[in-house]
Amino acid sequence: MLTGLEDITAATLVMVLLAGLAAGWIDAVVGGGGLLQLPVLLMVPGITPVQALATNKLGSVFGTTTSAITYYRRIHPDLSTALPMAVVALGGSFGGAIVATLLPAEVIKPVILLALVGVAVFTAARPQLGRDTGLRYSGRRHLAVALVIGLVIGFYDGVLGPGTGTFLVISLVAVLGYTFLQGSAQAKIVNLFTNLGAIAFFLPSGHILLGLGLVLGVANMIGGYLGARMAIRRGSGFIRIVFLVVVFVLIVKLGYDFVADWA
């Protein structure tokens, strides 16, 4: 089985490790680490886009596991929402991974780009958003909305991936009414399951480069731990600022990709 390390140069390996470290930190705070991690993986000699996506999932699952545990031990997120949402997201991610092998990413990039612009404008225009918990729904309605969010974003994570954590955070904050800190904590649990759902398809199908994915995973773990600790220490205000920065960078990156695809 290919490890992905056979023809990789020392310089490329260092870049992968640094990208994994930074991506783990970004994912732990607000999500969106795949924005950095995927392009670097695509620099590995001979790697295909599907292999890069699959290997990215393996590396990311180590970081999301680490940050989810760190958040859980210190923030105690609402598991009655996060766990059902995560299970549904796992199924959505598995289905999305199947579609990823058939559907060009260029088909959905314009939709994601418009969604991110809307998210940026909405968040920037509401400075009080996510500072205090004010749940919008209760009981079964709250759970139903959470399940729909988990299914849709889980599917997106399986198909494409970058920005999944970002979409989860803003959905938990703006739609359900959690603070940015609570939203980030729950998003990590859901994101962990979406990664597992994609891996459940990619691993048996042979798309994951195991050696490269495990190396990436170690870097993700370190970044995830550091990012979660900093987010917990600095609070929702800090997370909101990082969130807006990551969304802006995502918009620029996806906008550039969209223009380049049509050039």
GROMACS .gro file of C-alpha atoms in nm:
model
  263
    1MET     CA    1   0.000   0.000   0.000
    2LEU     CA    2   0.130   0.345  -0.092
    3THR     CA    3   0.237   0.565   0.196
    4GLY     CA    4   0.276   0.888   0.002
    5LEU     CA    5   0.634   0.925   0.129
    6GLU     CA    6   0.817   0.737  -0.146
    7ASP     CA    7   0.910   1.031  -0.369
    8ILE     CA    8   0.855   1.324  -0.136
    9THR     CA    9   1.149   1.561  -0.086
   10ALA     CA   10   1.265   1.685   0.252
   11ALA     CA   11   1.152   2.039   0.165
   12THR     CA   12   0.802   1.922   0.071
   13LEU     CA   13   0.778   1.711   0.387
   14VAL     CA   14   0.868   2.014   0.600
   15MET     CA   15   0.601   2.217   0.421
   16VAL     CA   16   0.345   1.942   0.488
   17LEU     CA   17   0.436   1.936   0.858
   18LEU     CA   18   0.416   2.314   0.892
   19ALA     CA   19   0.085   2.321   0.704
   20GLY     CA   20  -0.050   2.045   0.929
   21LEU     CA   21   0.056   2.234   1.242
   22ALA     CA   22  -0.101   2.560   1.126
   23ALA     CA   23  -0.414   2.385   0.995
   24GLY     CA   24  -0.462   2.206   1.327
   25TRP     CA   25  -0.445   2.540   1.510
   26ILE     CA   26  -0.690   2.708   1.270
   27ASP     CA   27  -0.931   2.414   1.282
   28ALA     CA   28  -0.928   2.413   1.661
   29VAL     CA   29  -1.020   2.780   1.682
   30VAL     CA   30  -1.270   2.832   1.399
   31GLY     CA   31  -1.225   2.564   1.132
   32GLY     CA   32  -1.097   2.617   0.778
   33GLY     CA   33  -0.757   2.452   0.818
   34GLY     CA   34  -0.809   2.256   0.497
   35LEU     CA   35  -0.768   2.585   0.312
   36LEU     CA   36  -0.398   2.563   0.395
   37GLN     CA   37  -0.351   2.188   0.418
   38LEU     CA   38  -0.504   2.072   0.089
   39PRO     CA   39  -0.298   2.295  -0.144
   40VAL     CA   40   0.023   2.178   0.024
   41LEU     CA   41  -0.079   1.813  -0.009
   42LEU     CA   42  -0.139   1.869  -0.380
   43MET     CA   43   0.232   1.958  -0.410
   44VAL     CA   44   0.330   1.600  -0.320
   45PRO     CA   45   0.467   1.429  -0.635
   46GLY     CA   46   0.216   1.204  -0.808
   47ILE     CA   47  -0.074   1.266  -0.570
   48THR     CA   48  -0.424   1.289  -0.720
   49PRO     CA   49  -0.689   1.537  -0.601
   50VAL     CA   50  -0.896   1.256  -0.447
   51GLN     CA   51  -0.588   1.115  -0.269
   52ALA     CA   52  -0.508   1.463  -0.136
   53LEU     CA   53  -0.865   1.503  -0.008
   54ALA     CA   54  -0.863   1.156   0.150
   55THR     CA   55  -0.520   1.197   0.311
   56ASN     CA   56  -0.624   1.539   0.440
   57LYS     CA   57  -0.915   1.369   0.622
   58LEU     CA   58  -0.684   1.120   0.792
   59GLY     CA   59  -0.449   1.394   0.911
   60SER     CA   60  -0.735   1.616   1.022
   61VAL     CA   61  -0.904   1.349   1.233
   62PHE     CA   62  -0.607   1.352   1.472
   63GLY     CA   63  -0.631   1.728   1.516
   64THR     CA   64  -1.008   1.736   1.559
   65THR     CA   65  -0.991   1.452   1.813
   66THR     CA   66  -0.731   1.639   2.017
   67SER     CA   67  -0.913   1.972   2.009
   68ALA     CA   68  -1.253   1.807   2.077
   69ILE     CA   69  -1.114   1.638   2.391
   70THR     CA   70  -0.948   1.962   2.504
   71TYR     CA   71  -1.271   2.158   2.461
   72TYR     CA   72  -1.477   1.887   2.629
   73ARG     CA   73  -1.257   1.876   2.938
   74ARG     CA   74  -1.261   2.255   2.985
   75ILE     CA   75  -1.585   2.386   2.830
   76HIS     CA   76  -1.827   2.092   2.868
   77PRO     CA   77  -2.022   2.154   2.544
   78ASP     CA   78  -2.387   2.057   2.503
   79LEU     CA   79  -2.355   1.688   2.406
   80SER     CA   80  -2.732   1.647   2.376
   81THR     CA   81  -2.704   1.861   2.062
   82ALA     CA   82  -2.351   1.785   1.947
   83LEU     CA   83  -2.365   1.403   1.947
   84PRO     CA   84  -2.689   1.352   1.745
   85MET     CA   85  -2.570   1.624   1.509
   86ALA     CA   86  -2.235   1.447   1.475
   87VAL     CA   87  -2.390   1.108   1.396
   88VAL     CA   88  -2.604   1.256   1.118
   89ALA     CA   89  -2.303   1.451   0.989
   90LEU     CA   90  -2.102   1.127   0.973
   91GLY     CA   91  -2.362   0.979   0.737
   92GLY     CA   92  -2.369   1.295   0.529
   93SER     CA   93  -1.989   1.297   0.504
   94PHE     CA   94  -1.982   0.932   0.392
   95GLY     CA   95  -2.228   1.014   0.114
   96GLY     CA   96  -2.034   1.325   0.021
   97ALA     CA   97  -1.711   1.126  -0.007
   98ILE     CA   98  -1.878   0.898  -0.261
   99VAL     CA   99  -1.991   1.201  -0.461
  100ALA     CA  100  -1.639   1.350  -0.438
  101THR     CA  101  -1.505   1.069  -0.657
  102LEU     CA  102  -1.762   1.154  -0.925
  103LEU     CA  103  -1.830   1.528  -0.907
  104PRO     CA  104  -1.572   1.797  -1.001
  105ALA     CA  105  -1.517   2.037  -0.712
  106GLU     CA  106  -1.557   2.329  -0.958
  107VAL     CA  107  -1.930   2.258  -0.974
  108ILE     CA  108  -1.996   2.364  -0.614
  109LYS     CA  109  -1.722   2.625  -0.560
  110PRO     CA  110  -1.940   2.920  -0.676
  111VAL     CA  111  -2.214   2.822  -0.430
  112ILE     CA  112  -1.966   2.796  -0.142
  113LEU     CA  113  -1.809   3.129  -0.240
  114LEU     CA  114  -2.145   3.309  -0.227
  115ALA     CA  115  -2.227   3.144   0.105
  116LEU     CA  116  -1.897   3.261   0.255
  117VAL     CA  117  -1.952   3.619   0.139
  118GLY     CA  118  -2.292   3.611   0.307
  119VAL     CA  119  -2.141   3.470   0.626
  120ALA     CA  120  -1.871   3.741   0.634
  121VAL     CA  121  -2.118   4.027   0.585
  122PHE     CA  122  -2.362   3.885   0.839
  123THR     CA  123  -2.095   3.832   1.107
  124ALA     CA  124  -1.920   4.166   1.053
  125ALA     CA  125  -2.252   4.355   1.069
  126ARG     CA  126  -2.347   4.200   1.405
  127PRO     CA  127  -2.063   4.263   1.653
  128GLN     CA  128  -2.268   4.120   1.942
  129LEU     CA  129  -2.321   3.789   1.761
  130GLY     CA  130  -2.190   3.493   1.959
  131ARG     CA  131  -2.097   3.684   2.276
  132ASP     CA  132  -2.379   3.546   2.488
  133THR     CA  133  -2.582   3.226   2.466
  134GLY     CA  134  -2.940   3.283   2.351
  135LEU     CA  135  -3.079   2.964   2.205
  136ARG     CA  136  -3.323   3.031   1.920
  137TYR     CA  137  -3.517   2.705   1.956
  138SER     CA  138  -3.595   2.449   2.223
  139GLY     CA  139  -3.685   2.082   2.250
  140ARG     CA  140  -3.744   1.883   1.934
  141ARG     CA  141  -3.726   2.187   1.708
  142HIS     CA  142  -3.377   2.270   1.835
  143LEU     CA  143  -3.265   1.913   1.770
  144ALA     CA  144  -3.429   1.901   1.425
  145VAL     CA  145  -3.250   2.218   1.313
  146ALA     CA  146  -2.921   2.085   1.449
  147LEU     CA  147  -2.966   1.758   1.258
  148VAL     CA  148  -3.034   1.938   0.930
  149ILE     CA  149  -2.721   2.150   0.980
  150GLY     CA  150  -2.515   1.840   1.056
  151LEU     CA  151  -2.641   1.653   0.749
  152VAL     CA  152  -2.584   1.938   0.504
  153ILE     CA  153  -2.241   2.042   0.631
  154GLY     CA  154  -2.135   1.679   0.674
  155PHE     CA  155  -2.216   1.617   0.308
  156TYR     CA  156  -2.015   1.924   0.208
  157ASP     CA  157  -1.718   1.804   0.413
  158GLY     CA  158  -1.717   1.472   0.231
  159VAL     CA  159  -1.740   1.638  -0.111
  160LEU     CA  160  -1.489   1.921  -0.071
  161GLY     CA  161  -1.394   1.998   0.290
  162PRO     CA  162  -1.221   2.335   0.335
  163GLY     CA  163  -1.428   2.563   0.556
  164THR     CA  164  -1.636   2.285   0.713
  165GLY     CA  165  -1.552   2.389   1.068
  166THR     CA  166  -1.617   2.751   0.977
  167PHE     CA  167  -1.966   2.670   0.848
  168LEU     CA  168  -2.034   2.460   1.157
  169VAL     CA  169  -1.931   2.739   1.392
  170ILE     CA  170  -2.141   3.008   1.223
  171SER     CA  171  -2.441   2.774   1.205
  172LEU     CA  172  -2.419   2.689   1.574
  173VAL     CA  173  -2.378   3.058   1.662
  174ALA     CA  174  -2.614   3.234   1.419
  175VAL     CA  175  -2.881   2.969   1.368
  176LEU     CA  176  -2.892   2.792   1.705
  177GLY     CA  177  -2.773   3.077   1.929
  178TYR     CA  178  -2.456   2.950   2.101
  179THR     CA  179  -2.156   3.169   2.186
  180PHE     CA  180  -1.851   3.148   1.960
  181LEU     CA  181  -1.668   2.952   2.229
  182GLN     CA  182  -1.950   2.700   2.275
  183GLY     CA  183  -2.003   2.687   1.900
  184SER     CA  184  -1.636   2.607   1.839
  185ALA     CA  185  -1.640   2.338   2.107
  186GLN     CA  186  -1.943   2.164   1.955
  187ALA     CA  187  -1.817   2.212   1.601
  188LYS     CA  188  -1.505   2.010   1.686
  189ILE     CA  189  -1.714   1.712   1.795
  190VAL     CA  190  -1.923   1.726   1.477
  191ASN     CA  191  -1.615   1.784   1.259
  192LEU     CA  192  -1.450   1.478   1.414
  193PHE     CA  193  -1.742   1.264   1.299
  194THR     CA  194  -1.749   1.415   0.948
  195ASN     CA  195  -1.381   1.327   0.911
  196LEU     CA  196  -1.452   0.972   1.030
  197GLY     CA  197  -1.741   0.942   0.784
  198ALA     CA  198  -1.520   1.037   0.491
  199ILE     CA  199  -1.239   0.807   0.611
  200ALA     CA  200  -1.489   0.518   0.632
  201PHE     CA  201  -1.522   0.544   0.254
  202PHE     CA  202  -1.174   0.659   0.152
  203LEU     CA  203  -0.973   0.403   0.355
  204PRO     CA  204  -1.125   0.079   0.217
  205SER     CA  205  -1.124   0.226  -0.133
  206GLY     CA  206  -0.747   0.280  -0.112
  207HIS     CA  207  -0.743   0.657  -0.166
  208ILE     CA  208  -0.560   0.743   0.160
  209LEU     CA  209  -0.180   0.764   0.160
  210LEU     CA  210  -0.127   0.621   0.509
  211GLY     CA  211   0.229   0.725   0.586
  212LEU     CA  212   0.176   1.082   0.474
  213GLY     CA  213  -0.158   1.099   0.654
  214LEU     CA  214  -0.008   0.980   0.984
  215VAL     CA  215   0.278   1.230   0.962
  216LEU     CA  216   0.024   1.502   0.892
  217GLY     CA  217  -0.183   1.375   1.184
  218VAL     CA  218   0.099   1.428   1.435
  219ALA     CA  219   0.136   1.790   1.324
  220ASN     CA  220  -0.243   1.835   1.340
  221MET     CA  221  -0.254   1.702   1.695
  222ILE     CA  222   0.000   1.956   1.816
  223GLY     CA  223  -0.172   2.243   1.634
  224GLY     CA  224  -0.515   2.132   1.752
  225TYR     CA  225  -0.410   2.122   2.117
  226LEU     CA  226  -0.244   2.464   2.104
  227GLY     CA  227  -0.536   2.619   1.915
  228ALA     CA  228  -0.801   2.483   2.152
  229ARG     CA  229  -0.608   2.599   2.459
  230MET     CA  230  -0.569   2.949   2.315
  231ALA     CA  231  -0.937   2.972   2.211
  232ILE     CA  232  -1.050   2.866   2.559
  233ARG     CA  233  -0.816   3.114   2.725
  234ARG     CA  234  -0.902   3.410   2.498
  235GLY     CA  235  -1.278   3.348   2.466
  236SER     CA  236  -1.552   3.429   2.214
  237GLY     CA  237  -1.422   3.774   2.116
  238PHE     CA  238  -1.091   3.628   2.002
  239ILE     CA  239  -1.265   3.344   1.815
  240ARG     CA  240  -1.488   3.595   1.633
  241ILE     CA  241  -1.186   3.790   1.506
  242VAL     CA  242  -1.005   3.476   1.388
  243PHE     CA  243  -1.332   3.357   1.233
  244LEU     CA  244  -1.364   3.671   1.020
  245VAL     CA  245  -0.999   3.649   0.910
  246VAL     CA  246  -1.037   3.284   0.807
  247VAL     CA  247  -1.362   3.353   0.621
  248PHE     CA  248  -1.195   3.640   0.433
  249VAL     CA  249  -0.902   3.419   0.333
  250LEU     CA  250  -1.142   3.143   0.224
  251ILE     CA  251  -1.329   3.392   0.005
  252VAL     CA  252  -1.005   3.509  -0.158
  253LYS     CA  253  -0.881   3.153  -0.212
  254LEU     CA  254  -1.206   3.014  -0.355
  255GLY     CA  255  -1.257   3.331  -0.561
  256TYR     CA  256  -0.910   3.291  -0.712
  257ASP     CA  257  -0.976   2.923  -0.786
  258PHE     CA  258  -1.308   3.008  -0.950
  259VAL     CA  259  -1.150   3.271  -1.176
  260ALA     CA  260  -0.857   3.040  -1.260
  261ASP     CA  261  -1.096   2.756  -1.353
  262TRP     CA  262  -1.270   2.980  -1.604
  263ALA     CA  263  -0.961   3.158  -1.736
   0.00000   0.00000   0.00000
